[in-house]
Short mmCIF file of C-alpha atoms and ligand atoms in Angstrom, two decimals:
data_model
loop_
_atom_site.label_atom_id
_atom_site.label_comp_id
_atom_site.label_asym_id
_atom_site.label_seq_id
_atom_site.Cartn_x
_atom_site.Cartn_y
_atom_site.Cartn_z
CA MET A 1 2.54 -12.42 -74.92
CA LYS A 2 0.76 -10.64 -72.05
CA THR A 3 2.75 -10.22 -68.83
CA LEU A 4 0.90 -11.42 -65.75
CA ARG A 5 1.81 -9.28 -62.75
CA ILE A 6 1.31 -10.46 -59.19
CA PRO A 7 2.14 -7.87 -56.52
CA VAL A 8 3.68 -9.00 -53.24
CA ARG A 9 2.94 -6.39 -50.60
CA LEU A 10 5.14 -6.53 -47.54
CA ARG A 11 4.33 -3.40 -45.66
CA GLN A 12 3.82 -4.97 -42.28
CA THR A 13 7.03 -5.12 -40.35
CA ARG A 14 7.48 -6.52 -36.91
CA ASP A 15 8.37 -4.12 -34.15
CA ARG A 16 12.03 -4.81 -33.49
CA SER A 17 12.53 -2.20 -30.77
CA TYR A 18 14.84 -3.16 -27.95
CA GLU A 19 16.41 -1.72 -24.85
CA ILE A 20 20.05 -1.10 -24.01
CA SER A 21 20.83 -1.13 -20.30
CA VAL A 22 24.02 0.18 -18.77
CA SER A 23 24.76 -0.78 -15.19
CA ALA A 24 28.04 -1.32 -13.35
CA GLY A 25 28.16 -4.78 -11.75
CA MET A 26 25.29 -6.09 -13.90
CA MET A 27 27.28 -9.08 -15.16
CA LYS A 28 26.73 -11.19 -12.05
CA HIS A 29 22.96 -10.62 -12.11
CA LEU A 30 22.59 -11.19 -15.83
CA PRO A 31 21.99 -14.97 -15.74
CA ALA A 32 19.04 -14.39 -13.41
CA ILE A 33 17.78 -11.53 -15.61
CA LEU A 34 17.95 -13.73 -18.74
CA SER A 35 16.27 -16.73 -17.09
CA ARG A 36 13.47 -14.53 -15.82
CA ARG A 37 12.94 -12.73 -19.12
CA TRP A 38 13.26 -15.76 -21.43
CA PRO A 39 12.25 -18.70 -19.21
CA GLY A 40 12.56 -22.24 -20.57
CA ARG A 41 14.47 -21.21 -23.70
CA ARG A 42 17.63 -23.07 -24.67
CA ILE A 43 20.51 -20.60 -24.36
CA PHE A 44 23.75 -20.72 -26.39
CA VAL A 45 26.38 -18.42 -24.94
CA ILE A 46 28.98 -17.60 -27.61
CA SER A 47 32.30 -16.13 -26.49
CA ASP A 48 36.00 -16.13 -27.32
CA ASN A 49 38.51 -18.09 -25.25
CA ARG A 50 39.76 -15.01 -23.36
CA VAL A 51 36.36 -13.60 -22.36
CA GLY A 52 35.15 -17.17 -21.83
CA ARG A 53 37.85 -17.67 -19.21
CA LEU A 54 37.36 -14.26 -17.57
CA TYR A 55 33.56 -14.16 -17.50
CA GLY A 56 31.98 -17.00 -19.52
CA ARG A 57 32.55 -19.88 -17.11
CA ALA A 58 31.14 -18.00 -14.09
CA PHE A 59 28.25 -16.84 -16.28
CA MET A 60 27.47 -20.46 -17.21
CA ARG A 61 27.64 -21.68 -13.61
CA GLU A 62 25.13 -19.02 -12.63
CA LEU A 63 22.85 -19.80 -15.62
CA LEU A 64 22.89 -23.49 -14.67
CA ALA A 65 22.13 -22.57 -11.07
CA GLN A 66 19.07 -20.74 -12.41
CA GLY A 67 17.99 -24.02 -14.00
CA ALA A 68 18.62 -22.85 -17.58
CA ASP A 69 19.23 -25.30 -20.42
CA CYS A 70 22.45 -23.80 -21.75
CA SER A 71 25.86 -24.34 -23.37
CA LEU A 72 28.99 -22.23 -23.74
CA LEU A 73 30.60 -22.16 -27.19
CA GLU A 74 34.04 -20.59 -27.46
CA PHE A 75 36.28 -19.77 -30.39
CA LYS A 76 39.83 -18.45 -30.47
CA GLN A 77 40.02 -14.72 -29.72
CA GLY A 78 40.99 -12.24 -32.43
CA GLU A 79 39.88 -10.84 -35.77
CA GLU A 80 41.47 -13.83 -37.57
CA SER A 81 38.62 -15.98 -36.24
CA LYS A 82 35.91 -13.72 -37.68
CA ASN A 83 35.29 -15.73 -40.82
CA SER A 84 32.82 -18.10 -42.44
CA GLY A 85 34.79 -21.11 -41.18
CA THR A 86 34.24 -20.20 -37.53
CA ALA A 87 30.61 -19.29 -38.30
CA TYR A 88 30.11 -22.72 -39.86
CA LEU A 89 31.56 -24.48 -36.81
CA LEU A 90 29.30 -22.51 -34.49
CA GLN A 91 26.24 -23.07 -36.70
CA SER A 92 27.01 -26.81 -36.58
CA GLN A 93 27.31 -26.72 -32.80
CA LEU A 94 23.92 -25.02 -32.54
CA LEU A 95 22.25 -27.43 -34.97
CA ARG A 96 23.72 -30.49 -33.26
CA GLY A 97 22.97 -28.95 -29.88
CA GLY A 98 19.23 -28.92 -30.50
CA VAL A 99 18.69 -25.28 -31.46
CA LYS A 100 15.02 -24.33 -31.89
CA ARG A 101 13.29 -21.28 -33.32
CA ASP A 102 12.85 -19.89 -29.83
CA SER A 103 16.42 -20.57 -28.66
CA LEU A 104 18.53 -17.63 -27.60
CA VAL A 105 22.11 -16.73 -28.53
CA VAL A 106 24.03 -14.64 -26.03
CA ALA A 107 27.03 -12.80 -27.52
CA LEU A 108 29.44 -12.42 -24.61
CA GLY A 109 32.58 -10.57 -25.70
CA GLY A 110 34.01 -7.79 -27.84
CA GLY A 111 33.01 -6.73 -31.33
CA VAL A 112 34.39 -9.89 -32.90
CA VAL A 113 32.13 -12.06 -30.74
CA GLY A 114 29.15 -9.72 -31.23
CA ASP A 115 29.48 -9.69 -35.03
CA MET A 116 30.10 -13.44 -35.18
CA ALA A 117 27.39 -14.54 -32.71
CA GLY A 118 24.94 -12.09 -34.29
CA TYR A 119 25.67 -13.49 -37.74
CA VAL A 120 25.20 -17.07 -36.49
CA ALA A 121 21.91 -16.03 -34.86
CA ALA A 122 20.81 -14.27 -38.07
CA THR A 123 21.42 -17.32 -40.23
CA VAL A 124 20.66 -20.45 -38.18
CA LEU A 125 17.06 -21.57 -38.87
CA ARG A 126 16.70 -18.30 -40.86
CA GLY A 127 17.20 -16.25 -37.74
CA ILE A 128 16.77 -16.71 -34.00
CA GLY A 129 16.84 -14.19 -31.17
CA PHE A 130 20.11 -12.90 -29.73
CA VAL A 131 21.26 -10.74 -26.90
CA GLN A 132 24.42 -8.64 -26.85
CA VAL A 133 26.62 -8.56 -23.76
CA PRO A 134 29.52 -6.43 -25.02
CA THR A 135 32.71 -6.56 -22.94
CA THR A 136 35.08 -4.16 -24.76
CA LEU A 137 34.51 -0.41 -24.72
CA LEU A 138 34.37 -0.45 -28.52
CA ALA A 139 31.64 -3.07 -28.53
CA GLN A 140 29.75 -1.30 -25.75
CA VAL A 141 29.55 2.04 -27.57
CA ASP A 142 29.60 0.94 -31.16
CA SER A 143 29.32 -2.57 -32.53
CA SER A 144 26.62 -3.93 -30.18
CA VAL A 145 24.14 -1.26 -31.25
CA GLY A 146 22.73 -0.98 -34.73
CA GLY A 147 22.14 -4.57 -35.80
CA LYS A 148 25.04 -4.93 -38.24
CA VAL A 149 26.39 -8.47 -37.92
CA GLY A 150 28.79 -10.40 -40.09
CA VAL A 151 32.15 -11.93 -40.79
CA ASP A 152 35.23 -11.07 -42.83
CA HIS A 153 36.11 -12.44 -46.26
CA PRO A 154 39.61 -12.69 -47.80
CA VAL A 155 38.51 -9.89 -50.16
CA GLY A 156 37.79 -7.53 -47.26
CA LYS A 157 36.52 -7.03 -43.73
CA ASN A 158 32.82 -7.31 -42.86
CA LEU A 159 31.79 -8.13 -46.42
CA ILE A 160 29.53 -11.06 -45.51
CA GLY A 161 26.71 -10.21 -43.17
CA ALA A 162 23.21 -9.11 -42.40
CA PHE A 163 21.15 -6.67 -40.41
CA HIS A 164 19.87 -8.56 -37.38
CA GLN A 165 18.76 -6.53 -34.40
CA PRO A 166 19.36 -7.92 -30.90
CA LEU A 167 16.51 -8.49 -28.45
CA ALA A 168 18.40 -6.52 -25.82
CA VAL A 169 21.86 -5.15 -25.03
CA PHE A 170 23.29 -5.44 -21.52
CA ILE A 171 26.35 -3.29 -20.79
CA ASP A 172 28.43 -3.65 -17.63
CA PRO A 173 31.19 -0.99 -17.56
CA ALA A 174 32.85 -2.79 -14.61
CA VAL A 175 34.19 -5.49 -16.96
CA LEU A 176 36.40 -2.86 -18.62
CA ALA A 177 38.74 -3.12 -15.61
CA THR A 178 40.29 -6.25 -17.14
CA LEU A 179 40.55 -4.80 -20.65
CA PRO A 180 44.10 -4.14 -21.97
CA ASP A 181 44.86 -0.40 -22.19
CA ASP A 182 45.15 -0.33 -25.97
CA GLU A 183 41.71 -1.93 -26.32
CA PHE A 184 40.33 0.69 -23.93
CA ARG A 185 41.78 3.54 -26.03
CA ASN A 186 40.27 1.94 -29.12
CA GLY A 187 36.82 2.41 -27.62
CA LEU A 188 37.59 5.96 -26.50
CA ALA A 189 38.29 6.86 -30.14
CA GLU A 190 34.77 5.75 -31.12
CA ILE A 191 33.24 7.76 -28.25
CA ALA A 192 35.21 10.83 -29.37
CA LYS A 193 33.98 10.22 -32.92
CA ILE A 194 30.33 10.08 -31.87
CA ALA A 195 30.69 13.27 -29.81
CA ALA A 196 32.74 15.15 -32.41
CA GLY A 197 30.30 14.26 -35.18
CA LEU A 198 26.99 14.65 -33.38
CA ASP A 199 26.95 16.50 -30.08
CA ALA A 200 28.98 19.55 -29.00
CA ALA A 201 27.90 19.40 -25.33
CA PHE A 202 28.93 15.75 -25.09
CA PHE A 203 32.26 16.60 -26.69
CA ARG A 204 32.83 19.35 -24.11
CA ARG A 205 32.35 16.84 -21.30
CA ILE A 206 34.88 14.46 -22.86
CA GLU A 207 37.27 17.37 -23.41
CA ARG A 208 37.07 18.28 -19.72
CA ASN A 209 37.39 14.73 -18.38
CA ALA A 210 39.81 13.19 -20.88
CA PRO A 211 43.07 13.65 -18.93
CA ALA A 212 41.68 11.99 -15.78
CA LEU A 213 39.65 9.23 -17.43
CA ARG A 214 40.51 5.72 -16.19
CA LYS A 215 39.05 2.37 -17.23
CA THR A 216 38.09 1.66 -13.61
CA ASP A 217 36.10 4.88 -13.23
CA VAL A 218 32.75 3.12 -13.64
CA ARG A 219 30.67 6.15 -12.70
CA GLN A 220 32.16 8.39 -15.40
CA LEU A 221 32.27 5.52 -17.92
CA SER A 222 28.63 4.57 -17.36
CA TRP A 223 27.65 8.10 -18.23
CA LEU A 224 29.89 8.32 -21.30
CA ILE A 225 28.77 4.92 -22.60
CA ALA A 226 25.08 5.68 -22.08
CA ARG A 227 25.42 9.02 -23.86
CA ALA A 228 27.39 7.57 -26.79
CA VAL A 229 24.96 4.67 -27.17
CA GLY A 230 21.99 7.02 -26.94
CA LEU A 231 23.34 9.16 -29.77
CA LYS A 232 24.16 6.15 -31.93
CA ALA A 233 20.74 4.63 -31.26
CA ALA A 234 18.99 7.88 -32.22
CA VAL A 235 20.81 7.85 -35.56
CA VAL A 236 20.10 4.14 -36.13
CA GLU A 237 16.41 4.69 -35.37
CA LYS A 238 16.19 7.24 -38.16
CA ASP A 239 18.32 5.31 -40.64
CA GLU A 240 18.31 1.61 -39.80
CA LEU A 241 19.75 0.46 -43.12
CA GLU A 242 22.42 3.15 -43.48
CA SER A 243 21.10 5.11 -46.41
CA GLY A 244 22.09 8.60 -45.37
CA LEU A 245 22.14 9.96 -41.84
CA ARG A 246 23.96 6.93 -40.46
CA LYS A 247 26.96 7.90 -42.57
CA ALA A 248 27.64 10.62 -39.99
CA LEU A 249 28.86 7.77 -37.77
CA ASN A 250 31.63 7.11 -40.30
CA LEU A 251 33.61 10.19 -39.31
CA GLY A 252 37.32 9.31 -39.29
CA HIS A 253 36.57 6.00 -40.94
CA THR A 254 37.35 6.58 -44.62
CA ILE A 255 40.96 7.53 -43.91
CA GLY A 256 40.96 5.33 -40.79
CA HIS A 257 40.18 2.21 -42.84
CA ALA A 258 42.94 3.08 -45.32
CA VAL A 259 45.44 3.59 -42.47
CA GLU A 260 44.36 0.28 -40.93
CA ALA A 261 44.56 -1.61 -44.22
CA SER A 262 47.87 -0.13 -45.39
CA SER A 263 49.45 -1.03 -42.03
CA GLY A 264 48.43 -4.64 -42.68
CA PHE A 265 46.04 -4.22 -39.70
CA ALA A 266 48.99 -3.66 -37.33
CA ILE A 267 47.30 -0.36 -36.36
CA LYS A 268 44.13 -1.06 -34.39
CA HIS A 269 40.78 0.16 -35.62
CA GLY A 270 40.11 2.83 -32.96
CA VAL A 271 43.65 4.17 -33.19
CA ALA A 272 43.27 4.35 -36.98
CA VAL A 273 39.94 6.17 -36.56
CA ALA A 274 41.63 8.78 -34.33
CA ILE A 275 44.31 9.30 -36.99
CA GLY A 276 41.55 9.41 -39.61
CA MET A 277 39.55 12.01 -37.67
CA ALA A 278 42.61 14.23 -37.30
CA ALA A 279 43.45 13.93 -41.03
CA GLU A 280 39.82 14.58 -41.98
CA ALA A 281 39.77 17.65 -39.71
CA ASN A 282 42.85 18.90 -41.56
CA LEU A 283 41.07 18.40 -44.88
CA ALA A 284 37.95 20.11 -43.54
CA VAL A 285 39.94 23.18 -42.44
CA ARG A 286 41.67 23.29 -45.83
CA LEU A 287 38.31 23.13 -47.61
CA GLY A 288 37.02 25.96 -45.42
CA LEU A 289 34.43 23.63 -43.86
CA MET A 290 35.70 23.66 -40.28
CA PRO A 291 36.99 26.53 -38.13
CA GLU A 292 40.65 26.21 -37.11
CA ARG A 293 39.71 26.55 -33.42
CA ASP A 294 37.52 23.42 -33.62
CA ARG A 295 40.29 21.41 -35.22
CA THR A 296 42.61 22.37 -32.36
CA ARG A 297 40.03 21.27 -29.78
CA LEU A 298 39.52 17.95 -31.57
CA LEU A 299 43.23 17.20 -31.84
CA ASN A 300 43.95 18.20 -28.23
CA THR A 301 41.14 15.98 -26.95
CA LEU A 302 42.36 12.99 -28.96
CA ARG A 303 45.85 13.52 -27.52
CA ALA A 304 44.45 13.81 -23.99
CA LEU A 305 42.79 10.42 -24.58
CA ARG A 306 46.29 9.14 -25.46
CA LEU A 307 45.34 8.64 -29.10
CA PRO A 308 47.63 9.49 -32.02
CA THR A 309 46.74 12.32 -34.41
CA ARG A 310 49.52 12.13 -36.99
CA LEU A 311 49.31 10.00 -40.07
CA PRO A 312 52.07 7.37 -39.90
CA ARG A 313 54.61 7.35 -42.71
CA ILE A 314 52.75 5.54 -45.48
CA ARG A 315 55.22 3.83 -47.78
CA LYS A 316 52.79 2.05 -50.04
CA HIS A 317 50.78 4.94 -51.47
CA GLY A 318 49.09 2.66 -53.99
CA GLN A 319 47.79 0.40 -51.26
CA PHE A 320 46.53 3.37 -49.22
CA LEU A 321 44.71 4.89 -52.20
CA ALA A 322 43.26 1.53 -53.20
CA ALA A 323 41.98 1.07 -49.65
CA LEU A 324 40.42 4.55 -49.77
CA ALA A 325 38.70 3.76 -53.04
CA ALA A 326 37.60 0.33 -51.83
CA ASP A 327 36.10 1.74 -48.65
CA LYS A 328 32.63 0.35 -48.92
CA LYS A 329 31.22 3.54 -47.43
CA SER A 330 32.42 5.60 -50.34
CA LEU A 331 30.31 5.96 -53.43
CA SER A 332 31.21 4.61 -56.85
CA ASP A 333 31.74 8.10 -58.32
CA GLY A 334 34.95 8.84 -56.44
CA THR A 335 35.81 8.95 -52.76
CA ARG A 336 33.27 10.96 -50.84
CA PHE A 337 34.12 11.86 -47.30
CA VAL A 338 32.31 12.46 -44.10
CA LEU A 339 34.16 15.48 -42.73
CA PRO A 340 33.78 17.35 -39.45
CA SER A 341 32.25 20.77 -40.04
CA ALA A 342 32.47 21.96 -36.43
CA ILE A 343 32.69 20.28 -33.04
CA GLY A 344 29.39 18.40 -32.84
CA SER A 345 28.47 18.35 -36.51
CA SER A 346 29.64 16.79 -39.73
CA ALA A 347 29.13 17.09 -43.46
CA ILE A 348 28.48 13.95 -45.48
CA ASN A 349 29.35 13.20 -49.12
CA VAL A 350 32.08 15.84 -49.41
CA ASN A 351 34.14 15.54 -52.55
CA VAL A 352 37.83 15.95 -51.68
CA PRO A 353 40.25 16.91 -54.48
CA ARG A 354 42.79 14.17 -55.15
CA GLU A 355 45.76 16.51 -54.65
CA PHE A 356 44.62 17.17 -51.06
CA ILE A 357 44.82 13.42 -50.41
CA MET A 358 48.23 13.22 -52.05
CA ASP A 359 49.41 16.08 -49.80
CA LEU A 360 48.41 14.01 -46.77
CA LEU A 361 50.77 11.29 -47.91
CA ARG A 362 53.81 13.57 -48.33
CA PRO A 363 56.22 13.14 -45.41
CA LYS A 364 56.07 16.13 -43.06
CA PRO A 365 59.31 17.84 -42.08
N1 NAD B 401 28.80 -4.36 -36.15
C1 NAD B 401 29.23 -3.13 -36.09
O1 NAD B 401 28.49 -2.17 -36.27
C2 NAD B 401 30.67 -2.90 -35.77
C3 NAD B 401 31.12 -1.61 -35.45
C4 NAD B 401 32.46 -1.43 -35.10
C5 NAD B 401 33.32 -2.54 -35.08
N2 NAD B 401 32.85 -3.78 -35.39
C6 NAD B 401 33.73 -4.95 -35.35
O2 NAD B 401 34.18 -5.14 -34.02
C7 NAD B 401 35.41 -5.86 -34.06
C8 NAD B 401 36.37 -5.28 -33.07
O3 NAD B 401 35.82 -5.38 -31.79
P1 NAD B 401 36.73 -5.26 -30.49
O4 NAD B 401 37.63 -4.09 -30.63
O5 NAD B 401 35.82 -5.34 -29.33
O6 NAD B 401 37.71 -6.52 -30.62
P2 NAD B 401 37.67 -7.99 -30.00
O7 NAD B 401 36.31 -8.52 -29.91
O8 NAD B 401 38.67 -8.77 -30.76
O9 NAD B 401 38.21 -7.77 -28.52
C9 NAD B 401 39.55 -7.33 -28.33
C10 NAD B 401 40.29 -8.23 -27.35
O10 NAD B 401 39.83 -7.97 -26.03
C11 NAD B 401 39.50 -9.19 -25.36
N3 NAD B 401 38.46 -8.84 -24.39
C12 NAD B 401 37.16 -8.55 -24.63
N4 NAD B 401 36.57 -8.13 -23.50
C13 NAD B 401 37.49 -8.16 -22.52
C14 NAD B 401 37.49 -7.81 -21.14
N5 NAD B 401 36.40 -7.30 -20.55
N6 NAD B 401 38.63 -7.98 -20.43
C15 NAD B 401 39.76 -8.45 -21.04
N7 NAD B 401 39.84 -8.76 -22.34
C16 NAD B 401 38.72 -8.61 -23.09
C17 NAD B 401 39.09 -10.11 -26.47
O11 NAD B 401 39.24 -11.46 -26.09
C18 NAD B 401 40.07 -9.73 -27.58
O12 NAD B 401 41.30 -10.37 -27.36
C19 NAD B 401 35.91 -5.81 -35.49
O13 NAD B 401 35.74 -7.08 -36.07
C20 NAD B 401 34.98 -4.81 -36.16
O14 NAD B 401 34.76 -5.09 -37.52
C21 NAD B 401 31.55 -3.97 -35.73
ZN1 ZN B 402 34.67 2.19 -36.06
#
C-alpha cells in the first residue's frame, strides 16, 4: 500500500519578545501602567494570601480606580499549593469569571505564584497573555524570566508544565523590604550562581559588596537584579527551550536538588544551590577543571552573603543518589554535571566519577 505523505510546515513563529523593567517604587504605578498598555482587557490578578495581603489588595483598589474590569484570586502561600488541584481551582475561577482570549493574567508574588499563574495562563483557552510581577528576589532574578511555567506532581517538582513567555515583567526591588531574611538569601544564591557561571566582572562586584548588602538597599539591588536578569535573558534568547547553553544556568543545581530532596525540602532551594555550588566547585578543583584560587573566592563570597557552603550530614545516601540520578537536568547515560571552570565560566556535561560523589557523602572530621 502506498503511503500518502502530507507535510505540515510550521516555520512561521510569532515574535514573543518582551521587556523586563526594574524600577524601585514601581508597584504603586503599575495599575496605571497596565490599564494604559492593555486598555479594556479583563484582568485576573493571581497571588498568594501573604502577598495578596501585603500588596494585592492595594493593587486591586488602584486597578479599580483606573476603571479596569478585574478580580483578585488568591491561594494559600507555599510550595504545597503548587499543584494541579490549585491550578484547576484557578482555571475554574477564570472560566466562571468570564475569561476571554484577550484577558490578562497578572502573576503577583514569588516563584510559586509565577509558575502557577503562568501555567494557568498557558492552559486556559489554550493560552492567554500574562504579566509577571515578581515579589521575591528569587522570582525577580530567576523564575520570572525564561517562560518556564508549571506545577509539581507527587512524583517530583515542576514535572507538569509548559513554556509560556510573559508579555512583560515588572520588577520593583522596593517590595523586598518586607521579604523574610531567609527568602532574601535564597535569591542571593541565584544571583551568585548567575555571576559565578557567566560573568567574572559581575561576580567581582558581588564579591566587593556582599558584606554590606541589605534588602532595603534598593539602589544596589536594582543594579544587581538588572544585571542578573540581563545575563539570564541573554542565555534564554539563545536557547529558549533549554537544549544546551541554558544548562549553564543549572550550576549548583544538580547537587542542590539532591540536598533539597534528601532534606525532605527542609533546606530551601537557594540555600541548597549555594551548598551545591560549593560542592561542585570542590569536584571541579579535584578534576583539575577549576583553579583553587577561584574556588576560594566563590566560597568566601557565598559565606559573605550568609549562605552555607558545607554539605549537611546526609544520612540517607540512597535517597541522595536517587535524587541526583532523577535530576531531570541530567542525561540518561549517568549523571552529568555543570561544573564551574573558573569564576565567570562553567563547563557543561562533565562526567563525574562515582567515587568522587561518594567522597562528598563521607562525614568530614
Ligand atoms: N520557572 C522557573 O524558571 C523557576 C526558576 C526557579 C524557581 N522556580 C520556582 O519558584 C518557586 C520558589 O519561588 P520563591 O522562592 O519566590 O517562593 P514563594 O513564591 O513560595 O515565596 C516565598 C514566600 O515569600 C512570600 N513573599 C513573596 N513576596 C513577598 C514580599 N515581597 N514580602 C513578604 N513576603 C513575600 C510568599 O508569600 C511565600 O510565603 C519554586 O516553586 C520553584 O520551583 C521556578
Ligand atoms: Zn534555582
